[in-house]
Structures are given as C-alpha cells and as structure tokens.
XYZ file of C-alpha atoms in Angstrom:
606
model
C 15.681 -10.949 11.265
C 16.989 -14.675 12.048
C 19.151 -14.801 14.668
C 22.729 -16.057 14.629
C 25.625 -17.230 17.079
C 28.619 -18.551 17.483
C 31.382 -20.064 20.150
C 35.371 -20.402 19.798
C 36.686 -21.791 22.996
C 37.162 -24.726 25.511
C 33.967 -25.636 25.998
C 31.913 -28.347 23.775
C 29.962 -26.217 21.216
C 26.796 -28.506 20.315
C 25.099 -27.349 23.866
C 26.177 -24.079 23.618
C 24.958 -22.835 20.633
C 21.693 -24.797 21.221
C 20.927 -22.919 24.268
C 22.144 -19.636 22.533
C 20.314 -20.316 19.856
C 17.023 -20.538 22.289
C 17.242 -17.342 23.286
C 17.329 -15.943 19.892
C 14.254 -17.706 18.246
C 11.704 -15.329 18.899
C 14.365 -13.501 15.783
C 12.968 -16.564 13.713
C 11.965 -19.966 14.575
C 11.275 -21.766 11.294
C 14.242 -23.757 11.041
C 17.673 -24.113 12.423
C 21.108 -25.104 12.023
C 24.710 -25.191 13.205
C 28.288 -25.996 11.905
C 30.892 -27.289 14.508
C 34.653 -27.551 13.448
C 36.896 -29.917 15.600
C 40.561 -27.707 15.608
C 42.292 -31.300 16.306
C 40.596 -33.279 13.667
C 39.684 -30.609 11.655
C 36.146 -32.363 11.337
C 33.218 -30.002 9.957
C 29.736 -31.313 11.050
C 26.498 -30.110 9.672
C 23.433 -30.718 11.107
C 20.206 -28.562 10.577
C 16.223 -29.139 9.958
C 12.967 -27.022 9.670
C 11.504 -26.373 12.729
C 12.317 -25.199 15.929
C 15.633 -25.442 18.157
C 14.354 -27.815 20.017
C 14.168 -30.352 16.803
C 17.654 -29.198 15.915
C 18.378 -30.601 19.606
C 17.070 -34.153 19.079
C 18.904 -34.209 15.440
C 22.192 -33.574 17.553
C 21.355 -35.616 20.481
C 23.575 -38.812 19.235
C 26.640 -36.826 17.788
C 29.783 -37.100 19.586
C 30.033 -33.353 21.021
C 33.483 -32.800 20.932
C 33.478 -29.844 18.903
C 34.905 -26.142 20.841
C 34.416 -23.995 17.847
C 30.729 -23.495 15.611
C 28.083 -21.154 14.374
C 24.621 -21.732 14.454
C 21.265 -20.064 13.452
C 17.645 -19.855 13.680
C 15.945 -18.824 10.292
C 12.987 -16.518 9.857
C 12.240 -17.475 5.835
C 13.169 -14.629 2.971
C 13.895 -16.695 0.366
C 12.608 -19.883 -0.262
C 10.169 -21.740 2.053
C 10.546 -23.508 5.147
C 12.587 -26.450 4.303
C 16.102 -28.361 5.598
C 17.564 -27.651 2.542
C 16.811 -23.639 3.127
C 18.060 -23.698 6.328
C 21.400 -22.261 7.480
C 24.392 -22.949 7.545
C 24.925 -23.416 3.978
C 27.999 -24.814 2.621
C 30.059 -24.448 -0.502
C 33.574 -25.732 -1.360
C 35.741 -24.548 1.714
C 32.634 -22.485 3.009
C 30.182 -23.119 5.611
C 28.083 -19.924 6.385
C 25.209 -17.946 7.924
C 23.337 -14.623 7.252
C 20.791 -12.195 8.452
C 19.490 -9.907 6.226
C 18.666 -9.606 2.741
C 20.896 -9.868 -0.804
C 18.800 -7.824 -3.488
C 21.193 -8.475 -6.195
C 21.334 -12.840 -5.252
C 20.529 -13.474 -8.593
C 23.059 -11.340 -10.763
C 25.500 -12.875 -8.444
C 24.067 -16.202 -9.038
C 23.936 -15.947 -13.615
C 27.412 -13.537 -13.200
C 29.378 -16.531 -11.128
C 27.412 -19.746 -12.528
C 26.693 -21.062 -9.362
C 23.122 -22.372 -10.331
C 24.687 -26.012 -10.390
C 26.296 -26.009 -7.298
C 23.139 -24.946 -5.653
C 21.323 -27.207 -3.566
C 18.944 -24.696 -1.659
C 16.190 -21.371 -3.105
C 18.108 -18.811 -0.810
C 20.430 -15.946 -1.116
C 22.597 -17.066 1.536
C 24.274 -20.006 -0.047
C 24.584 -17.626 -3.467
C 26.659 -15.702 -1.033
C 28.414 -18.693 0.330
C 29.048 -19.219 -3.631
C 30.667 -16.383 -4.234
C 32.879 -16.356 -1.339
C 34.448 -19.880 -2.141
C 35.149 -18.879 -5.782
C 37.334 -15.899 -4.517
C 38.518 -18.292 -1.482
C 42.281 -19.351 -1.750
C 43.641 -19.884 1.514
C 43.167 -16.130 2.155
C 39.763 -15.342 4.224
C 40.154 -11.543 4.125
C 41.181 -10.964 0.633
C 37.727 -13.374 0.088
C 35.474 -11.907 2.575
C 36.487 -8.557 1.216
C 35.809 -9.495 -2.885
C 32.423 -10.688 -1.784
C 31.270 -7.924 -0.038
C 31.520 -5.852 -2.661
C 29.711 -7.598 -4.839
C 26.761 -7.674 -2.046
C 23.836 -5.310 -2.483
C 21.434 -5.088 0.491
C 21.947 -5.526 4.148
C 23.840 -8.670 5.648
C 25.448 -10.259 8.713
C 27.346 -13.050 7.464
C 29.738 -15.443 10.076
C 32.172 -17.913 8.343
C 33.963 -20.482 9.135
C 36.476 -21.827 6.286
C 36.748 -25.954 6.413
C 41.134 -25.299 6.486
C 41.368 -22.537 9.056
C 39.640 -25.141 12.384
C 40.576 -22.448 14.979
C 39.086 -18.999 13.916
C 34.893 -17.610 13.088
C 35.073 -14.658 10.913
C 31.997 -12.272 10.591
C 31.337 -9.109 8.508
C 28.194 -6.775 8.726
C 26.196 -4.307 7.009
C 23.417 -2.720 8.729
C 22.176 -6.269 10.044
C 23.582 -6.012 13.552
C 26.428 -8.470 15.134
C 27.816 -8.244 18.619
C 30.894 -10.054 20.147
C 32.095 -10.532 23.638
C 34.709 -12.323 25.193
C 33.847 -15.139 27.960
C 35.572 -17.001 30.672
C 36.477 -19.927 28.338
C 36.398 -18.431 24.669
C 34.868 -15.859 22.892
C 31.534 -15.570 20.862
C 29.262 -13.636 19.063
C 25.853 -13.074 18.351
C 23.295 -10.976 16.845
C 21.874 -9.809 19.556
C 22.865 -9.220 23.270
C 20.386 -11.360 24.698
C 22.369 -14.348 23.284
C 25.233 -14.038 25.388
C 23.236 -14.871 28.333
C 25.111 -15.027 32.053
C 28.580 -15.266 29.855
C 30.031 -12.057 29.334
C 29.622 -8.846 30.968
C 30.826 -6.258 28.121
C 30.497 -6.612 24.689
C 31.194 -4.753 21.728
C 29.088 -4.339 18.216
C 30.943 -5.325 15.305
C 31.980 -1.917 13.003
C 29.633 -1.928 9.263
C 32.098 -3.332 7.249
C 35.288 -4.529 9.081
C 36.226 -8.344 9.343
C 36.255 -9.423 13.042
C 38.137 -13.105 13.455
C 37.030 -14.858 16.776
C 40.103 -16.945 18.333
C 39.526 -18.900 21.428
C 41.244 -16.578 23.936
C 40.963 -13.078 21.332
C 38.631 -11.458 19.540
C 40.540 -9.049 16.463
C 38.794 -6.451 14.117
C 40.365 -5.563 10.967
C 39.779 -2.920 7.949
C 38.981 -4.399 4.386
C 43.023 -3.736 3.628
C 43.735 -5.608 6.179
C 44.930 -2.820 8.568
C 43.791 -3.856 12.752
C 41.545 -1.698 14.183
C 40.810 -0.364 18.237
C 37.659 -1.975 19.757
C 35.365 -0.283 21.671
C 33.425 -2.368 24.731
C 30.199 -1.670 26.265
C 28.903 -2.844 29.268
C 26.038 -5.261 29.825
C 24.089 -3.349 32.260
C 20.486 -5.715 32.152
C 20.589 -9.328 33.188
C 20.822 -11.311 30.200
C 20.688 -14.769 31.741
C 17.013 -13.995 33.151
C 15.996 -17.457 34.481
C 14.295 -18.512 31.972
C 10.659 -18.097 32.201
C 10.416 -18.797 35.705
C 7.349 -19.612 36.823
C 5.628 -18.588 34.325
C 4.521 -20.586 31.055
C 5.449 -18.145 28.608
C 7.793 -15.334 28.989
C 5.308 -12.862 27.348
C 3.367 -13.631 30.943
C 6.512 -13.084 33.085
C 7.308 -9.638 30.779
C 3.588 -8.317 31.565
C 4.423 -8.995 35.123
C 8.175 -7.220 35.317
C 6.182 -4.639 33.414
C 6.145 -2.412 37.165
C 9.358 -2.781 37.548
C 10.645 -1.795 34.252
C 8.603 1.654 34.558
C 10.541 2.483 37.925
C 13.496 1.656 36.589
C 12.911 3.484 33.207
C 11.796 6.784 36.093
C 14.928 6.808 37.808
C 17.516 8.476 37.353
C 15.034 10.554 35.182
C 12.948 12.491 38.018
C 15.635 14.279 40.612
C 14.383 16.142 43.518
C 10.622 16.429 41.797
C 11.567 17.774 38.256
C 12.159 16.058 35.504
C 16.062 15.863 34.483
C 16.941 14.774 31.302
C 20.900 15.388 31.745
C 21.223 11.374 32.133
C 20.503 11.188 29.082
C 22.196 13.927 27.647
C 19.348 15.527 25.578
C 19.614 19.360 25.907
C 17.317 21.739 26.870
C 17.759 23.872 23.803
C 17.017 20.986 21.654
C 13.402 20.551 23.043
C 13.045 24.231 23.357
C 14.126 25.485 19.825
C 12.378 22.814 17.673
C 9.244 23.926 15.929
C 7.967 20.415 14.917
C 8.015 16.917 15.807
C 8.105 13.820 13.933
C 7.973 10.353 15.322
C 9.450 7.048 12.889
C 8.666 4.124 13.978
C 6.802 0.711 13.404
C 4.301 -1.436 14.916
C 4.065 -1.124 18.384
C 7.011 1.197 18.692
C 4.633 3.559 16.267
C 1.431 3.086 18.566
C 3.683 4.458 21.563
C 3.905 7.509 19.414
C 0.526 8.072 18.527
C 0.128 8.074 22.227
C 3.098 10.737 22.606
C 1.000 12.618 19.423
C -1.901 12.683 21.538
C 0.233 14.485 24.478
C 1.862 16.804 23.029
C -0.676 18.565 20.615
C -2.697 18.672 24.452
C 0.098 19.794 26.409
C 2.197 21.226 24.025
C -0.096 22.600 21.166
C 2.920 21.687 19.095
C 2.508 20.191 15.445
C 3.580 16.254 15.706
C 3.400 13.759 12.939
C 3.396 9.735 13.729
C 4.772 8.287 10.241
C 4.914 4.373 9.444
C 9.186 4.399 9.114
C 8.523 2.018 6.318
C 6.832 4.579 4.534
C 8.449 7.596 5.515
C 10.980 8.282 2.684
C 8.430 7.881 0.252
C 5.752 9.840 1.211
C 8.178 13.696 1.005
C 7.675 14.284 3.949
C 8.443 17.745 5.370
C 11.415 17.941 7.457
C 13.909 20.445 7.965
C 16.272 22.070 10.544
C 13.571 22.658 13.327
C 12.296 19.368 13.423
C 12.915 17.074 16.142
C 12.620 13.573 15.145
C 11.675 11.008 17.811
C 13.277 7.497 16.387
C 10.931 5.009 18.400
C 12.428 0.999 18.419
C 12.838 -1.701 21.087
C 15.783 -3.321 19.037
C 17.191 -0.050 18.158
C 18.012 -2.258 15.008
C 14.568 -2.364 12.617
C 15.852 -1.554 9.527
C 12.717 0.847 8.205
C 13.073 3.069 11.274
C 16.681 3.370 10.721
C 16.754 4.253 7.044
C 14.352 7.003 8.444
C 15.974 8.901 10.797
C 19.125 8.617 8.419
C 17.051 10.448 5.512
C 15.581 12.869 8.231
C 18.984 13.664 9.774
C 20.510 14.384 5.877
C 17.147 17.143 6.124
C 18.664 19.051 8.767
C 17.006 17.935 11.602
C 17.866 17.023 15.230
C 17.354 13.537 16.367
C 16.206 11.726 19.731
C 16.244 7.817 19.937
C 13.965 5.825 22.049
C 15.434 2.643 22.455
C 16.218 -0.602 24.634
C 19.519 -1.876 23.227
C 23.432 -0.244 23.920
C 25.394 0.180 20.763
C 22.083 -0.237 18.544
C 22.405 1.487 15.088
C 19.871 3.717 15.880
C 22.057 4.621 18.619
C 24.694 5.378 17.153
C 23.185 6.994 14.256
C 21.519 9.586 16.444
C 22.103 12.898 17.774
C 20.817 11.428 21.305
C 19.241 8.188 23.000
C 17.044 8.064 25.827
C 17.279 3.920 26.986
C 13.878 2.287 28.699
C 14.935 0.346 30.570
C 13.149 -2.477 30.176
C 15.531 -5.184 30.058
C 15.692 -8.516 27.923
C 12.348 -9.204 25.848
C 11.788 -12.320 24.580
C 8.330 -13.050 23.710
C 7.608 -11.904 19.927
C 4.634 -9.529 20.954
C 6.332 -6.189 22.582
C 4.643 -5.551 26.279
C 7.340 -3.777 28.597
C 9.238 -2.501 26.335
C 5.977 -0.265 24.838
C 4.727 1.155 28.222
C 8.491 1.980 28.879
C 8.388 4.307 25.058
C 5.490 5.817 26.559
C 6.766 6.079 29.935
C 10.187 7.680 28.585
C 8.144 9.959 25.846
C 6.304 11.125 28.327
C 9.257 12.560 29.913
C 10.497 14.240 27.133
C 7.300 15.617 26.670
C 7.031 16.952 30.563
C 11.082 18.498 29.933
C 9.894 20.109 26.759
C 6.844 21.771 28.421
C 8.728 22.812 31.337
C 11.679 24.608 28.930
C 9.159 25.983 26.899
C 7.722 27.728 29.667
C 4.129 25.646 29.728
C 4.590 24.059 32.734
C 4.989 26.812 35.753
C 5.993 24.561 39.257
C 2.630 23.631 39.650
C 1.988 22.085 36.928
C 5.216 20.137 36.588
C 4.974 18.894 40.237
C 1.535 17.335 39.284
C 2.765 16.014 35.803
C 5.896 14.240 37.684
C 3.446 12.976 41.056
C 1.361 11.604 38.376
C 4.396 9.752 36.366
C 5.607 8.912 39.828
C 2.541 6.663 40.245
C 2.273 4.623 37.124
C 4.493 1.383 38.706
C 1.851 1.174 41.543
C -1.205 1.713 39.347
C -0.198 -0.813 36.708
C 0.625 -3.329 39.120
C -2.997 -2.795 40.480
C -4.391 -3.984 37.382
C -1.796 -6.789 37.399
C -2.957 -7.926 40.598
C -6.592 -8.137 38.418
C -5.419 -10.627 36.077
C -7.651 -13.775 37.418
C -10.839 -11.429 36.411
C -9.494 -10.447 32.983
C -8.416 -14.512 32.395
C -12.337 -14.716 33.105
C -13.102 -11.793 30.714
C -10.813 -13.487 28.061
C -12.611 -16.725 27.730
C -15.850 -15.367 26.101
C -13.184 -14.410 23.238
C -12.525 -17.715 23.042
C -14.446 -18.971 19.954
C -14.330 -15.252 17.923
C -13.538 -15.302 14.448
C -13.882 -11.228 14.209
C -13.598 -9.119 17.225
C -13.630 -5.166 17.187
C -12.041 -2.129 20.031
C -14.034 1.195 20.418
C -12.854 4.184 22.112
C -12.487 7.752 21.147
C -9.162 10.083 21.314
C -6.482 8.606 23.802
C -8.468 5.910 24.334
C -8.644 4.907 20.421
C -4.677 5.189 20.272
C -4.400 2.982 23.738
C -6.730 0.088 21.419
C -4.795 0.576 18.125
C -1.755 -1.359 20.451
C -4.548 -3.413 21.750
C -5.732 -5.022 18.459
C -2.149 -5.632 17.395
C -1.657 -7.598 20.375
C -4.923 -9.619 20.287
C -4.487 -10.452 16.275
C -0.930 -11.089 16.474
C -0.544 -13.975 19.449
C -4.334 -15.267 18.933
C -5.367 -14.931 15.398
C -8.195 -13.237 15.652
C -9.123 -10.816 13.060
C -9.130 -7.886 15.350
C -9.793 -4.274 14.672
C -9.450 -0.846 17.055
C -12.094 2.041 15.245
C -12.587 5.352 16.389
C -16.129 4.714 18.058
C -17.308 8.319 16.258
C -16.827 6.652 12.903
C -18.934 3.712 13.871
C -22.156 5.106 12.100
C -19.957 5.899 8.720
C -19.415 2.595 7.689
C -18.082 0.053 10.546
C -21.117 -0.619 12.466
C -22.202 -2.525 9.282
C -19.951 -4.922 10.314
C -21.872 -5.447 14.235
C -23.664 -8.510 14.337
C -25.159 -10.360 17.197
C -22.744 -12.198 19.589
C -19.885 -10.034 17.633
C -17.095 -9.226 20.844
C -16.426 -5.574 21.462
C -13.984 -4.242 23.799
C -14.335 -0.871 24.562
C -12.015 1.652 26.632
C -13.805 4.082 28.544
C -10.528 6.831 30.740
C -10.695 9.972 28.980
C -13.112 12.009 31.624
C -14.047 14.549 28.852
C -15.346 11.918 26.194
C -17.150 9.194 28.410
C -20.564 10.457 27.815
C -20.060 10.255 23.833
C -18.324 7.156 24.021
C -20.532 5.171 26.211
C -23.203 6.692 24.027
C -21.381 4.838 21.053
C -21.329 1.341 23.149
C -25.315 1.901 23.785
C -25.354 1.451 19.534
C -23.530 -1.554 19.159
C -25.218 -3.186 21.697
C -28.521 -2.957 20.218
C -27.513 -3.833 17.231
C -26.434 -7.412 19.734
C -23.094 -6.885 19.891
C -21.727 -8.698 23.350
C -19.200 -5.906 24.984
C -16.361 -5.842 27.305
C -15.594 -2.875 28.867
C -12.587 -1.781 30.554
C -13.327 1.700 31.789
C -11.791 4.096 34.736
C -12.917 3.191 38.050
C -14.097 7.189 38.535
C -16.493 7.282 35.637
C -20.447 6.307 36.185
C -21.655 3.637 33.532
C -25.086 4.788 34.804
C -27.597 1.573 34.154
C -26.193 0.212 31.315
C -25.522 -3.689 31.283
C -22.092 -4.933 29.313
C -20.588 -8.495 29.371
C -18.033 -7.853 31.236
C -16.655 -5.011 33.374
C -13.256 -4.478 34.515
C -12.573 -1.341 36.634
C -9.250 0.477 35.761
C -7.731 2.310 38.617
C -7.903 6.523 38.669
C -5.356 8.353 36.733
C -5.199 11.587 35.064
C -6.652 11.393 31.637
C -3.242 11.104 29.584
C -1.610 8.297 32.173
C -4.774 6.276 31.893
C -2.628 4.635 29.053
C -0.770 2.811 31.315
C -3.737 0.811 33.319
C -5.415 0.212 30.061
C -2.485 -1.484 28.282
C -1.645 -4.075 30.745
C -5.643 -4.619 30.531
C -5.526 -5.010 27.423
C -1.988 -6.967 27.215
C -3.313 -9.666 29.635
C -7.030 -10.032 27.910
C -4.585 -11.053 24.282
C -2.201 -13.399 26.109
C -5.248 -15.068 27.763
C -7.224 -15.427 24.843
C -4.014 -17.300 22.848
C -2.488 -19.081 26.103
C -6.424 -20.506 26.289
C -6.842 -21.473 22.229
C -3.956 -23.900 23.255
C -1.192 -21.613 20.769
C 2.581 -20.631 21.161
C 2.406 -17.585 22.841
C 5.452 -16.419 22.604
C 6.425 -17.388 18.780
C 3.052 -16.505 16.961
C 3.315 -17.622 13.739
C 5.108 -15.744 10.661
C 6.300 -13.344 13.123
C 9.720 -12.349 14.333
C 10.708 -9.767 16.731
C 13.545 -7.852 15.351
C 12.779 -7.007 11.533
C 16.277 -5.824 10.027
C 14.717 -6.479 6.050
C 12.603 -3.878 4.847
C-alpha cells in the first residue's frame, strides 16, 4: 500500500513532496516522512513522525527549505506499529530509503547480514536499506542490483545515496512506481494521482530495471547496466482536481461526480444505438466463444461482480463464478481455455487480483480487465482492458469508481448477448435506452440527498445495524454494508431476507436499524413480506424501495423513493442511496471520512 514520491529539480522540495504526499494518504496515513538532499551542500535532512502529513508539515515548518531533490512517504503499517522510529525513510550508512510492499524473507536477510545492531526500527524496510549499504561502494547499480536479488516478496524501493546529491534511483517488483517529467524537474510516484497538475504523460517504471531521476532526465537501465527505451502514456483524467472543492470530504464530491463519470464511462461505448466495444478492443469472438465466466476481484471491485453474476445468469443463462482474488489460487478452481476471466480493480494494482488472473491466464483462459488506471499491471498483464472512466479517487471507500465496474460490465454483458444472438434489435435498443439513462436517474437520487442526511441520523447511535433484500437487491446491500461499516464503524451486515427465519432474525431486537432494498418487481411481495417480520419482532426499518412498487399500508421509519428503472439498472439508484446514507452516518459521528481507520485504498500486500 503506502504511498511514495519523489522530486529532482529546481524547485524547493519540502512543499512539494508535502503536497504530493497529500494526495497519496488515502494509500496510508499512519505516519510519514521525507529525505531532502541539498546537491550544493550535499546536506541530507530527515524529518518524519507518526501521524498524518499534515504533522509531518508542522515538523518541517522551521527548516530552511532549500532542498531541490527528496523522497518522501506516507506509511500504511506491515511491520511494526505505528511509531517515528517505523516510519520511512529509513537510513543506513550511505542509504536513505523508502518501500511499498512487503519483504517475506526480512529476517534471513537480517541473521544472514548481521544487521540486528544497526537497527533502530521493527520493519523490513530498513533490513532492506541494510543490505543495500553493505553491497554499496560508490556504485548504486551494482548495489541496487545485489539487493534485489536477495529480496523475496513484492517491493517499490526509491533511494537516494548520501554521495551521489543530484540523482533518486527506484527499482520495482509488482508494487507499482510511475515517473514523469515536469516543467522544472522530474519525479515519481506510486501512483498517478501524485503528479497532480505537473506532468501530462508519464510512464510506469519496468519490474525490475533501475530508473535514475536527474533534474532535467529521467534514464531506465537493465540490471547489467545496459539503457533501455521508455515508453510514455498520456494523462488523460485531471489529476490536479481542486481539491475537495466545496465539499468537506472528497468521498462527498466523488458521490456527486458519480453522473458524470457514468456518461463518460458510456461514451465512446454506445455508437449509433448499439453497443461497440471496438474502443476498447475486446473482440466479438472472445465474448461469443467463451463457455464460462469467472470474475477476480476484491472488496468492492468483487460486489460489482456479483452484480454482473446476477446479469448474466438472467440475460445470458451463462455459468459465472464471483471468486474472492485472495482466495482464488487456493481454492482449484476450474479454469481452462473457454473461460473468460473478468479481472475487476479500481487501482488495476491490488496485488490478490493480479496474482489471479496471472494463475488463470497460465490455465488457458482469455482475459478482460476492468480497471481505472493506464499502464496498471493488471493492464498490462491482460489480454484486454476496458477503462471506467471515473477519474481520480481519493477518498478510501470506492463510490464512482464501483457504479462505473457495473456500468462498464454491463456493457460487456449487453455485447456478449447481442454476439451470441440473445439480444435480436429489440431487445438491444431497450438494454442500451435503459443504460443510456442511468446518469440522469442517479443524479435524481443525488438531488435527494437532504432526505437521506435526515434518514441517516436515526443511525446515529447504532452499535449493530442489518440490510435485507432478496436477489439483485441482496448483491446491491452486500456493497452497502461495506460502505456503512467501513467509514462509520458500525457493525453492519447485508442478509438475504429469505434466510432471515434460519438463523439471523435471532439477532432482531427492538430499536435494531434495518435498511431494506425493495427494486426487483418480481420479488417485492416476498420481500416486503420479510420486512413485515422484523418489524414485529421491533426492529425500526428504513426502506429505500422503487418509486413504482405499492408498500400497501405498511408503516417503516423512513421511506425514500428510488426513481423507475428496469429491474437489473435499479443498481444504480440504490447505490448512491445507499453511498450517501454511510457517508452521512460517519460525516455526522464527527469521523474522518475519507481515511477510516486501518484502511488504505490500494492494497499491493497480500
């Protein structure tokens, strides 16, 4: 996770790499550090502290900032707690340095080179830092390249050697770093994001090649030492984003962008009323030949594929398995030549999801990405990428960037049925006017949020709260308990609302919440029937249901009226319900919204 930057150039570095570094906490945010190198004096300063950028800003806030070159980074804690000794950079000898990722094999290193005395801190990092000045000599490649293989597990290390003022070297595996070049020096980062309104290309430094950062070049080089071609790609979102605006919290303003995102993720997409995947370069044969489908993912990015699941065994009546990518490999799954895996990640760098579509591909089978981020791994390590386009997203808890997976799965999912032959023109022109209104209809429920603020408050004081629905509607509130628990702490739990009388409504007590989610036209008698129970047993429900369906007499809480899709789009409406009704309930329990604690946004450590 963690996120890491860092500036060669003309510019003083201290502000930089602060502000950098601010746009890559929700990565990690309990502590942070930088190392600035002064190429007249040849100075290194260290200065770094648990807690969040902005108490790494008032430590720096009386140095003398005269520093051009440095690398900084915001720590999400692996090994060893939260402390300023844990924190990054770490130095040893000649060495200052910082990672992302994960070192299994820390302590072999740390017995085999007797580095236990030298060690002030309980990570990996400064094992690694260790290591690197022992084989240091004046020579950083011939070091950099003894250490890494010595290095088991995934890394993104960048160095910066106490003799050599002028140049920030960096080496990779798996954990990603990107570089650009800017008006007044180059930098690098580990993730786009970082490099804000500097640059407008970047490129994403090659697994295992040494890139040095000068203050007017940026170089790539082979472990011998040979140079090698660089490849740039443009920035094609707006990285420097405003800030929050005028909004408290950007999880607020990425709610709100949330129509916008879905047209944007729609064009190009839908041309002259049919769906047109040649944008993205997936062929038709692909979708048309594969007998299977398997979606990897994690966490939110997996919920957007239960909701895909749910779609295609309806539309399709295809087989379709949604597998946890951190369990995938372990579980034999069944995969072979005419399966089409579906790798689902906003990052397009979590590390199970990757190691799963690289096992599935060595099975034979044909891979789609669904991603947000050019020149990802997952990118690159599949057959084809479909991009949302949902632009930067900063807040920890994933809102845009989920409704634009569904929004481009369901696209791939109206393609396949039209190849296939299930769709005839009919159907597809109702499949695409439908997909054609979900910016309008989500804004709608937007333009609702006042009455779901109200709705949120009588979550306020929950220590337990539970989500009902049945079929679409239960895979809609599996994302919608993740978001509650995650931003407000409450214990929060989505059931099938069938199951309720085999176990879980032991659990109803009076006063317990209960949202329920009432769209799917063919189940709303059996799952209002299924609210009518917990209420009597005095449970106090909230209902978001479809604006279309009768709730006959019945009295709830609160009711919030979703606007009229067709049964399988009603996901869209119902998130952003739900999305606000989470951010509500946390902004309103006074917590950090968008850094909820223990949490990080991009997880590259399995």
């Amino acid at each position: 996770m963690c996120g890491i930057v860092g500036y060669n150039g003309a510019r003083p570095v201290t502000d930089f790499l602060l502000d950098a570094l601010e746009l890559l906490e929700y990565r990690g945010y309990d502590s942070a550090g930088l190392a600035t190198i002064n190429a007249e004096t040849g100075r290194t300063k260290l200065r770094k502290c648990a807690g969040r950028v902005a108490d790494l800003r008032k430590v720096c806030e009386n140095d003398k900032k005269q520093a051009t070159c440095g690398i900084g980074h915001t720590r999400w804690a692996t090994h060893g707690g939260v402390s300023d000794e844990n924190a990054h950079p770490h130095r040893q000898g000649n060495v200052l340095l910082v990672h992302n990722g994960i070192v299994e094999n820390y302590e072999e290193l740390r017995d085999h080179f007797m580095l236990s005395k030298d060690l002030k801190s309980e990570t990996d990092t400064e094992v690694v830092a260790g290591v690197l000045n022992r084989y240091y000599d004046g020579d950083p490649h011939k070091a950099i390249a003894q250490t890494v293989k010595h290095l088991k597990g995934t890394f993104a290390l960048v160095i910066i050697f106490d003799d050599i003022p002028d140049v920030i070297y960096a080496i990779r595996n798996v954990s990603p770093i990107v570089a650009a070049r800017t008006e007044d020096g180059t930098m690098l980062a580990s993730d786009v994001a970082a490099l804000g309104s500097h640059a407008t290309e970047y490129m994403v430094v090659p697994e295992y090649q040494i890139v040095e950062l000068h203050k007017d070049d940026i170089k790539v080089f082979d472990l011998k030492g040979k140079e090698q071609k660089t490849e740039f790609l443009e920035i094609d979102w707006d990285t420097s984003r405003d800030g929050k605006g005028k909004y408290p919290f950007y999880m607020e303003k990425e709610i709100m962008e949330q129509p916008e995102a879905l047209q944007a993720t729609l064009d190009h997409r839908i041309v002259d009323g049919h769906i047109d995947l040649s944008f993205d370069g997936v062929p038709d044969d692909v979708l048309q030949n594969c007998e299977r489908i398997c979606v990897v993912a994690c966490g939110t990015a997996m919920h957007a594929g239960l909701i895909a699941k749910a779609i295609v065994q309806s539309k399709l009546q295809m087989l379709m398995d949604v597998e946890y990518a951190s369990e995938f490999m372990y579980s034999n799954p069944v995969i072979d030549e005419k399966t089409l895996v579906l790798a689902i990640s906003q990052s397009g760098e979590t590390i199970d999801t990757l190691e799963a579509l690289k096992y599935a591909r060595k099975k034979g089978a044909k891979s789609v990405a669904v991603i947000n981020v050019k020149g990802s791994s997952i990118a690159r390590e599949s057959d084809y990428v479909m991009y949302t386009v949902a632009g930067p997203e900063i807040a920890v808890a994933s809102t845009k960037a989920y409704t634009t997976q569904v929004e481009t799965l369901m696209l791939l999912i109206g393609r396949m049925a039209k190849v296939r032959g299930i769709f005839n023109d009919a159907a597809e022109k109702e499949y695409v006017d439908n997909m054609l209104q979900i910016p309008a209809k989500l804004k709608e429920v937007l333009n609702k949020k006042h009455d779901i603020h109200k709705i949120a408050r009588k979550l306020l004081e929950a220590k337990d709260a539970f989500m009902l629905g049945r079929g679409l509607d239960y895979s809609i509130l599996l994302e919608g308990a993740l978001k509650l628990k995650e931003i407000s702490y409450i214990h929060t739990e989505a059931y099938a609302s069938g199951e309720l009388k085999h176990g879980t409504i032991a659990l109803i007590t009076e006063d317990t919440p209960v949202v329920a989610v009432v769209t799917q036209e063919k189940l709303k008698d059996k799952e209002l029937s299924n609210i009518r129970e917990v209420q009597s047993r005095g449970a106090s429900v909230v209902l978001f249901v479809r604006e279309s369906i009768s709730m006959a007499d019945a009295e709830y809480a609160d009711v919030l009226l979703l606007p009229d899709m067709a049964d399988e789009f009603m996901v869209f409406p119902a998130a952003a319900a739900l999305q606000l009704l989470a951010y509500y309930v946390s902004m309103d329990r006074g917590l950090d919204v968008d850094k909820p604690r223990n949490l990080a946004k991009v997880v590259t450590v399995e």
